[in-house]
Coordinates of C-alpha atoms in Angstrom, one line a residue:
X695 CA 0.0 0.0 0.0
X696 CA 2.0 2.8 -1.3
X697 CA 1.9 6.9 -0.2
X698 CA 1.8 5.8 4.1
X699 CA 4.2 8.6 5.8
X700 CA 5.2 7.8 9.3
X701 CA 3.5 10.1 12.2
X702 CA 5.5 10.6 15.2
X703 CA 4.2 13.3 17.9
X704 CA 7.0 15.1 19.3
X705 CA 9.4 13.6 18.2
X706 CA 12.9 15.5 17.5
X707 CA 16.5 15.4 16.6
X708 CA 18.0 12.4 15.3
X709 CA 14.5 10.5 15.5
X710 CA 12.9 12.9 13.9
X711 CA 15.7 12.8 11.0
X712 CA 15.1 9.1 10.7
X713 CA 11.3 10.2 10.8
X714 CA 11.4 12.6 7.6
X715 CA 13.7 9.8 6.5
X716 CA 11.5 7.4 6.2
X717 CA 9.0 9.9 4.9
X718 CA 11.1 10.7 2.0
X719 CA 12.0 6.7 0.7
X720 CA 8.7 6.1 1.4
X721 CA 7.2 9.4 -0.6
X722 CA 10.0 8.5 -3.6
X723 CA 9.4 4.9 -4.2
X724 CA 5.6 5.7 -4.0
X725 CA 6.0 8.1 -6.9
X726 CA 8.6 6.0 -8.5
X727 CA 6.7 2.2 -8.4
X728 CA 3.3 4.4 -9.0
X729 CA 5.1 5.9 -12.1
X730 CA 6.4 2.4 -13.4
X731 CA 3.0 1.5 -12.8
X732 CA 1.4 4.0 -15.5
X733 CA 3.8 3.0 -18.0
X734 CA 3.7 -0.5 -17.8
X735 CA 0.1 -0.6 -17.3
X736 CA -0.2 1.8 -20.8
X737 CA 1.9 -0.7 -22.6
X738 CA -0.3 -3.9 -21.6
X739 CA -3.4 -2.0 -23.2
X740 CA -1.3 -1.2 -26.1
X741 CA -0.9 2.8 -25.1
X742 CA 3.3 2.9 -26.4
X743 CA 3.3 6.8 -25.8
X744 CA 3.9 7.1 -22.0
X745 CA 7.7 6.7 -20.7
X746 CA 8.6 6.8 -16.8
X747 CA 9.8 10.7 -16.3
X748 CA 10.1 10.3 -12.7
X749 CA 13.5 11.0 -11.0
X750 CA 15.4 7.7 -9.5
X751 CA 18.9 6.3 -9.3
X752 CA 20.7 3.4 -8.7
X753 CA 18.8 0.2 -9.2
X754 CA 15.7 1.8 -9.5
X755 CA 17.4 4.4 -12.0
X756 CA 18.3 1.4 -13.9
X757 CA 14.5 -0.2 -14.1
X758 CA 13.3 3.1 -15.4
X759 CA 16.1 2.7 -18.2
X760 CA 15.4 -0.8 -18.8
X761 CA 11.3 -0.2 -19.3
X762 CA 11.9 3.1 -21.3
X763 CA 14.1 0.5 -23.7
X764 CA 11.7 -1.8 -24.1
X765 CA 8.8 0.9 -24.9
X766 CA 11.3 2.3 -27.4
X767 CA 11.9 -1.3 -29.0
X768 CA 7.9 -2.0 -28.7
X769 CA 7.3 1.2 -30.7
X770 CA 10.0 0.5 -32.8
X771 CA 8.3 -3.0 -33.0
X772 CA 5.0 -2.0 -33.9
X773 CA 6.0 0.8 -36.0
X774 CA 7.9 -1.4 -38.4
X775 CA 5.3 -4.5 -38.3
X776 CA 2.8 -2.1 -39.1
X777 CA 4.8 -0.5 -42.2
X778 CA 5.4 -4.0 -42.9
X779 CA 1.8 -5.0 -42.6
X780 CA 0.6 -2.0 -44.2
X781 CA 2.9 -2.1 -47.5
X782 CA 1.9 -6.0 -48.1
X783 CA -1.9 -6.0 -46.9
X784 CA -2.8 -2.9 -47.8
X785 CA -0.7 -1.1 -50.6
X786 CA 0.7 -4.0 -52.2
X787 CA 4.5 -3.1 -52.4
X788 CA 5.6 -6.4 -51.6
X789 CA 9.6 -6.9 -50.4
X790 CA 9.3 -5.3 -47.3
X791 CA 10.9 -6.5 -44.5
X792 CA 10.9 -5.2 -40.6
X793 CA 14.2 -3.5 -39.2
X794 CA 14.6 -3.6 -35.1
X795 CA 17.6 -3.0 -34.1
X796 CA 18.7 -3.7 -30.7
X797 CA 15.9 -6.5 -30.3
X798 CA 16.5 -10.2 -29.0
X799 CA 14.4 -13.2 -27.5
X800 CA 10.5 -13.0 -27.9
X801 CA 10.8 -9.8 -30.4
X802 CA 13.4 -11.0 -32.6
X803 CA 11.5 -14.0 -33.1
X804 CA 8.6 -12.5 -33.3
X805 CA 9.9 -9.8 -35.7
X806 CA 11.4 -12.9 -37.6
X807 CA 8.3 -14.3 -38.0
X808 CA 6.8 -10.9 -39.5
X809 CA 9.7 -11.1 -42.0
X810 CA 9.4 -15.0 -42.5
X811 CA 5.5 -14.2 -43.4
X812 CA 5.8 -11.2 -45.4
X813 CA 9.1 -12.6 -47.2
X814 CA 6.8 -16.0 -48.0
X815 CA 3.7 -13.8 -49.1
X816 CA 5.9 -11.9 -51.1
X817 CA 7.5 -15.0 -53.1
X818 CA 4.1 -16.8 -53.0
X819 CA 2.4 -13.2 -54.5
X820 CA 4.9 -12.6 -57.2
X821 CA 5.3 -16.2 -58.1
X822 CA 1.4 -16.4 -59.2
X823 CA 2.0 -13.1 -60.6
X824 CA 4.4 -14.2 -62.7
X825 CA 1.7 -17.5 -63.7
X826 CA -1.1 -15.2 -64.2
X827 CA 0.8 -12.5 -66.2
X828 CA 2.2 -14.9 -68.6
X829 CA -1.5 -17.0 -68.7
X830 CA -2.5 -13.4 -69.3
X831 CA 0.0 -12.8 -72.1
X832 CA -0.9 -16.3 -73.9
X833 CA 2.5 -18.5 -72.5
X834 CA 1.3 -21.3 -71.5
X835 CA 4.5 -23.2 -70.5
X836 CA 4.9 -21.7 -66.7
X837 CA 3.3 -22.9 -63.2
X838 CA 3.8 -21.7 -59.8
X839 CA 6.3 -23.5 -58.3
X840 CA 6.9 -22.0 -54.8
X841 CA 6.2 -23.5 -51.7
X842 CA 2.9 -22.9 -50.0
X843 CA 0.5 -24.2 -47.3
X844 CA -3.1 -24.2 -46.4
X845 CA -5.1 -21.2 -48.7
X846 CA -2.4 -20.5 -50.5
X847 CA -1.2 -24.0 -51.4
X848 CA -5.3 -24.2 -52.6
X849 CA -4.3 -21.6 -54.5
X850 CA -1.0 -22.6 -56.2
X851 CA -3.4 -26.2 -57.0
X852 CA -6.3 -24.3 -58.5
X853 CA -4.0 -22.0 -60.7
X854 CA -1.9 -24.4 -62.4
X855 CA -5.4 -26.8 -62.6
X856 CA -6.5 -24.0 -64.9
X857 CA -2.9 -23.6 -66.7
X858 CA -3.2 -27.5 -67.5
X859 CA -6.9 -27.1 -68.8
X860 CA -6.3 -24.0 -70.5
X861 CA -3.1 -25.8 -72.4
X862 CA -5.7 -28.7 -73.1
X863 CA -8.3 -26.7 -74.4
X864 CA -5.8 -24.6 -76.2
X865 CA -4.0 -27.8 -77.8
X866 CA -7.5 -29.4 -78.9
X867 CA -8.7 -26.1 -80.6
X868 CA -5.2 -25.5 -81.9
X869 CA -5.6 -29.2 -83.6
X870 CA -9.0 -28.8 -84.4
X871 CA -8.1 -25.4 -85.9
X872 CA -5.0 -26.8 -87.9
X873 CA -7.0 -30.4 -89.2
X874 CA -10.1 -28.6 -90.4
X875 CA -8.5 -25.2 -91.4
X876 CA -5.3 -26.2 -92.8
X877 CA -4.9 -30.0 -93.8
X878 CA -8.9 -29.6 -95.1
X879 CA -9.5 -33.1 -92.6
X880 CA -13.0 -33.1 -91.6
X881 CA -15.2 -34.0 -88.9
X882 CA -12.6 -33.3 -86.2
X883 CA -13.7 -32.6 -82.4
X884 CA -12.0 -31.1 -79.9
X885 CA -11.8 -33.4 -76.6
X886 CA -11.3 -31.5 -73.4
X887 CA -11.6 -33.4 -70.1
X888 CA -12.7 -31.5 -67.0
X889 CA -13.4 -28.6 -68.2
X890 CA -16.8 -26.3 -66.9
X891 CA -18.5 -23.1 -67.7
X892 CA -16.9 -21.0 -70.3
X893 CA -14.1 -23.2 -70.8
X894 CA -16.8 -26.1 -71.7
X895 CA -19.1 -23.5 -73.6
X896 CA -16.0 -22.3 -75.7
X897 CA -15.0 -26.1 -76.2
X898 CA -18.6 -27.0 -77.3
X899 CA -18.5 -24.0 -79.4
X900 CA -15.2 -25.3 -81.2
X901 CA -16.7 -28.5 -81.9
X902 CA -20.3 -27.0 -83.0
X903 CA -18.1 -24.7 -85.6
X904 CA -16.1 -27.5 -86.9
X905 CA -18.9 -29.9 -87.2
X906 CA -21.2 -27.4 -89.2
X907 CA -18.3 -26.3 -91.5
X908 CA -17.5 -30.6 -92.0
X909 CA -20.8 -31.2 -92.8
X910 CA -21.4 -27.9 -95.2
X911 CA -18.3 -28.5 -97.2
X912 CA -19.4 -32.5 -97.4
X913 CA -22.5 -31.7 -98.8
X914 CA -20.6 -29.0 -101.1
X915 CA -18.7 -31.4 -101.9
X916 CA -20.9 -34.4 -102.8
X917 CA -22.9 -32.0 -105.1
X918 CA -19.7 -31.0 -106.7
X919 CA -18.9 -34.4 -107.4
X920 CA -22.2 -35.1 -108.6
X921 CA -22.1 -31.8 -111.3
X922 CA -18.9 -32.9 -112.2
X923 CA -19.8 -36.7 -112.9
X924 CA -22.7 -35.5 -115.1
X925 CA -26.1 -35.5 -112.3
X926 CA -27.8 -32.7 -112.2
X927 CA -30.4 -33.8 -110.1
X928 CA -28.8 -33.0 -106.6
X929 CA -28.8 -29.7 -104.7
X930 CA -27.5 -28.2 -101.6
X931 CA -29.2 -29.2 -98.7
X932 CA -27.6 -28.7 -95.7
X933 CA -28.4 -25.5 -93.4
X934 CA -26.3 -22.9 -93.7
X935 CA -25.6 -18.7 -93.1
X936 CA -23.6 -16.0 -93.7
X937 CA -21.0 -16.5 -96.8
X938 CA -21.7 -20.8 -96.7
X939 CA -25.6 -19.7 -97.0
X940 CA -24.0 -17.4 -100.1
X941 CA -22.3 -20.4 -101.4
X942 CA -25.3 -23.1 -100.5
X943 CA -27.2 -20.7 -103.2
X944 CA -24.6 -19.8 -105.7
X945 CA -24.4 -23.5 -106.2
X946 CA -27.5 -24.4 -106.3
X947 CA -28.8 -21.8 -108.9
X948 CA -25.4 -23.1 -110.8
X949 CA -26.5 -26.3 -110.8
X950 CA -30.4 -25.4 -112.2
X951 CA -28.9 -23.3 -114.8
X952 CA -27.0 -26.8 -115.8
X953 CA -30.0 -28.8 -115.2
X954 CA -31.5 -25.9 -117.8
X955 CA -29.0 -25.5 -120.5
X956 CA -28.7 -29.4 -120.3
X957 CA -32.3 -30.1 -121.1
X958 CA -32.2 -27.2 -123.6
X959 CA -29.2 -28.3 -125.9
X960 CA -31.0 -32.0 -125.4
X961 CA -34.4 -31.0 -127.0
X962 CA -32.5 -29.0 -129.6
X963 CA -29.8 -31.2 -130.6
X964 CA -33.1 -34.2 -130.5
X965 CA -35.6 -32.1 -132.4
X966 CA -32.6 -31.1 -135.0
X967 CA -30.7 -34.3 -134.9
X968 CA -33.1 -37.1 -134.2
X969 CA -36.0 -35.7 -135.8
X970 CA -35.4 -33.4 -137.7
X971 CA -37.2 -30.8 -137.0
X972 CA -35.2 -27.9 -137.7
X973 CA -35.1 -23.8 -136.4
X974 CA -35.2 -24.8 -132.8
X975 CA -33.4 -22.5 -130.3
X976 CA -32.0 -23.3 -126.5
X977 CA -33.4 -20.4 -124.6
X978 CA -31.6 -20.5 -121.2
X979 CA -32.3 -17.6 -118.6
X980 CA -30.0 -16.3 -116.4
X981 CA -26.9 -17.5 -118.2
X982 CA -23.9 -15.7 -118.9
X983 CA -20.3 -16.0 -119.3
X984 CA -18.8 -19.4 -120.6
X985 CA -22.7 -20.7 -120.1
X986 CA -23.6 -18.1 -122.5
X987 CA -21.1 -19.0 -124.9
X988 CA -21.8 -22.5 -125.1
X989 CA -25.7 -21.8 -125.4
X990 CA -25.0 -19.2 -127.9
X991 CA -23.1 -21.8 -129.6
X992 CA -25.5 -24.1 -129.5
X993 CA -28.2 -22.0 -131.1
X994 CA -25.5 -20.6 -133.9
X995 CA -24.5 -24.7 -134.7
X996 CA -28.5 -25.6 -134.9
X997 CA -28.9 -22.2 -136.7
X998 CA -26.3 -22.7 -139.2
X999 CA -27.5 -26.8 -139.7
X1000 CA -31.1 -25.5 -140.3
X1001 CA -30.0 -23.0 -142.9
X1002 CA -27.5 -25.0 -144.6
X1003 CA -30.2 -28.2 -144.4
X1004 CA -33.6 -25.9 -146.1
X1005 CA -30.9 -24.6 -148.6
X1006 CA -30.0 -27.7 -149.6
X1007 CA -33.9 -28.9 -149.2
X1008 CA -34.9 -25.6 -151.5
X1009 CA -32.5 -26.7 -154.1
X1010 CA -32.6 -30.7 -154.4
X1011 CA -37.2 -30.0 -154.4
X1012 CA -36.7 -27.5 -157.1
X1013 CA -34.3 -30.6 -159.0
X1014 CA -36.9 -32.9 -158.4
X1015 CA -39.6 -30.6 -159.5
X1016 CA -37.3 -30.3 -163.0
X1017 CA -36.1 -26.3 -161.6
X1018 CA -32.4 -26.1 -162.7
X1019 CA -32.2 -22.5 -162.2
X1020 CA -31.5 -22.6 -158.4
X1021 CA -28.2 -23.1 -156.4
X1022 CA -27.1 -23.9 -152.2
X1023 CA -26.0 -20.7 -151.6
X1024 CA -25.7 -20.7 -148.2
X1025 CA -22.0 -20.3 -146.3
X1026 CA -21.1 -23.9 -145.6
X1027 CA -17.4 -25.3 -144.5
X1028 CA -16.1 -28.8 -144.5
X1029 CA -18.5 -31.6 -145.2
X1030 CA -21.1 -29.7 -145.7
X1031 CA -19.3 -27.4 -148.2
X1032 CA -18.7 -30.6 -149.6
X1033 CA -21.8 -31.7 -150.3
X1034 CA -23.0 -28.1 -151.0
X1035 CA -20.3 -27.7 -154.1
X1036 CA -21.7 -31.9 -154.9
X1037 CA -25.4 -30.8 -155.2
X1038 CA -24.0 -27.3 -157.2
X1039 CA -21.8 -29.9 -159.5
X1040 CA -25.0 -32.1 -160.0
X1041 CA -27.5 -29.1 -160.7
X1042 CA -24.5 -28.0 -163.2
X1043 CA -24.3 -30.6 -165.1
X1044 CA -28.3 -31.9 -165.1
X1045 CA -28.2 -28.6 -166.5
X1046 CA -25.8 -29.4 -169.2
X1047 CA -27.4 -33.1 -169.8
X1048 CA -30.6 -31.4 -170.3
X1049 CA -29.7 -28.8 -172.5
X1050 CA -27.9 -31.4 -175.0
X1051 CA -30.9 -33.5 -175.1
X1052 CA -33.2 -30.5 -175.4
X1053 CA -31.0 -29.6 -178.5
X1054 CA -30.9 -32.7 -180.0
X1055 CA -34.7 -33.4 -179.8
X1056 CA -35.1 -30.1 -181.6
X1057 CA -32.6 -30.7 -184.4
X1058 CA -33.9 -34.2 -185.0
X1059 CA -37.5 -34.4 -183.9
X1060 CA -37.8 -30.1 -184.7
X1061 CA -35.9 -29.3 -187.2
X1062 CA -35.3 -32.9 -189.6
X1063 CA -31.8 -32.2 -188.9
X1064 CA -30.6 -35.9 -188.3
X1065 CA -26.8 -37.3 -187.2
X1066 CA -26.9 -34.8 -183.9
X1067 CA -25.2 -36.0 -180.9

């Protein structure tokens, strides 16, 4: 019970010396212990402002000393765990490290234990960082290696999980990619185990593209085959949109302008070659380029035959009818020309045989005049 002072009535001289004495130690260690008291009790509830002012010597001197130290070290202490905390927690400049000088037993290891955590956040931190940034960046080829516990090692598993599906899923498009898009090998799927949500929907995506485009350019194809081997009768059928849709149609009305011109240079070339019926004319609609040249050929062929043929007709009926006055005129080239300058040679000399007999009739049978030849 600190602050007594010692009453003695009447006392004097040496006792009362002793008296004030006692008083004094008594008044001194009060003010001193109640002092250390303050201080000490500030620091248990965490109050590191208060130092013991209070005047003392000797061992007591050296107390005051020794708990003035450690609030010094306890401020230096928190002050550099909370720099430390602050920079990593709440600014993210990771590296730092507390600095205590002068510290030993529970501090330094606890201050060593700030530094061990911060030191491991900070490797554990810029080691994903490094992971992400190069996931980020499209480099596959890197996972976090350092060494981790608890949260953090859940972490490290569930980043370089998604590194290993992410270079699955990139591999399987890459080769999907590369078979349909490059080497033309259809019907390719991507196969991507594990994967979920986008991952999956991108995957299914992938495999939706490449399967529309393997059946499109198969049914392209099998039409294209089809024109090419002569049968007309197939179309596009698949669905299809955008540019494919463009080349579903483009195809198809190419393949009714075929089916068309075919079955017009078939009735033309049957009505002028198989019977005969001549002046017939392909009339395809819609046709141009090469189409149009051949049609247009067509028509000038039939047109040419069915001049050349009533020419020839006109002339070899007005023979027959006994009319020798009438040629082919018409412009003819190789075996026609031939036979044009045959029936011309023919009329020619009918002309001549008639004319001879006509004269000799006359002189003889006319005219008496006998011994013509």
């Amino acid at each position: 019970m600190l602050g007594g002072q010692a009453q003695v009535p009447g006392v004097a001289g040496t006792w009362k010396d002793l008296t004030d004495s006692v008083n004094a130690m008594a008044s001194n260690l009060t003010n001193q212990v109640r002092n250390i008291a303050d201080v000490t009790t500030a620091v248990a509830r965490g109050n590191l402002s208060q130092k013991i002012t209070v005047s003392a010597q000797g061992e007591m001197l050296e107390l005051k000393n020794t708990i003035n130290t450690m609030v010094d070290q306890l401020n230096s202490f928190a002050g550099e765990v909370t720099r430390v905390a602050r920079e990593v927690g709440t600014e993210g400049v990771l590296g730092g490290q507390a600095q205590v000088a002068g510290v030993g037993g529970t501090w330094k290891d606890l201050t060593d234990n700030v530094n061990t955590l911060a030191g491991n956040l900070t490797d554990q931190v810029r080691n994903i960082a490094v992971v992400t940034t190069a996931v980020a960046n499209g480099d596959l080829s890197q996972k976090i290696t350092v060494n981790a516990q608890g949260e953090v090692l859940e972490l490290k598993n569930t980043i370089n999980r998604m590194v290993d599906q992410l270079n699955g899923f990139a591999s399987e498009v890459t080769r999907v990619a590369k078979e349909v898009g490059t080497e033309g090998e259809l019907g390719g799927q991507a196969q991507v185990p594990g994967v979920a949500g986008t991952w999956k929907d991108l995957t299914e995506n992938v495999n939706t593209l490449a399967g529309n485009l393997t059946v499109q350019l198969r049914d392209v194809s099998a039409v294209a085959t089809a024109i090419a081997s002569g049968d007309l009768t197939r179309k596009i059928t698949v669905e299809a949109r955008g540019e494919i849709l463009q080349i579903k149609e483009v195809i198809n009305r190419m393949v009714d302008r075929l089916s068309s011109f075919a079955a017009e240079v078939t009735r033309v070339a049957k009505e002028v070659g198989t019977e005969g019926v001549l002046g017939g004319q392909a009339q395809v609609e819609g046709v141009a380029g090469t189409w149009r040249d051949l049609t247009d050929n067509v028509n000038t062929l039939a047109g040419n035959l069915t001049n050349q043929v009533r020419n020839i007709a006109v002339v070899t009926t007005a023979v027959a009818n006994g009319d020798l006055s009438q040629k082919i005129t018409v412009a003819a080239r190789g075996e026609v020309l031939e036979l044009k300058d045959t029936i011309n040679i023919m009329v020619d000399r009918l002309g001549i045989f008639a004319d001879e007999v006509t004269r000799v009739a006359r002189e003889v049978g006319t005219e008496g005049v006998l011994g013509g030849q």
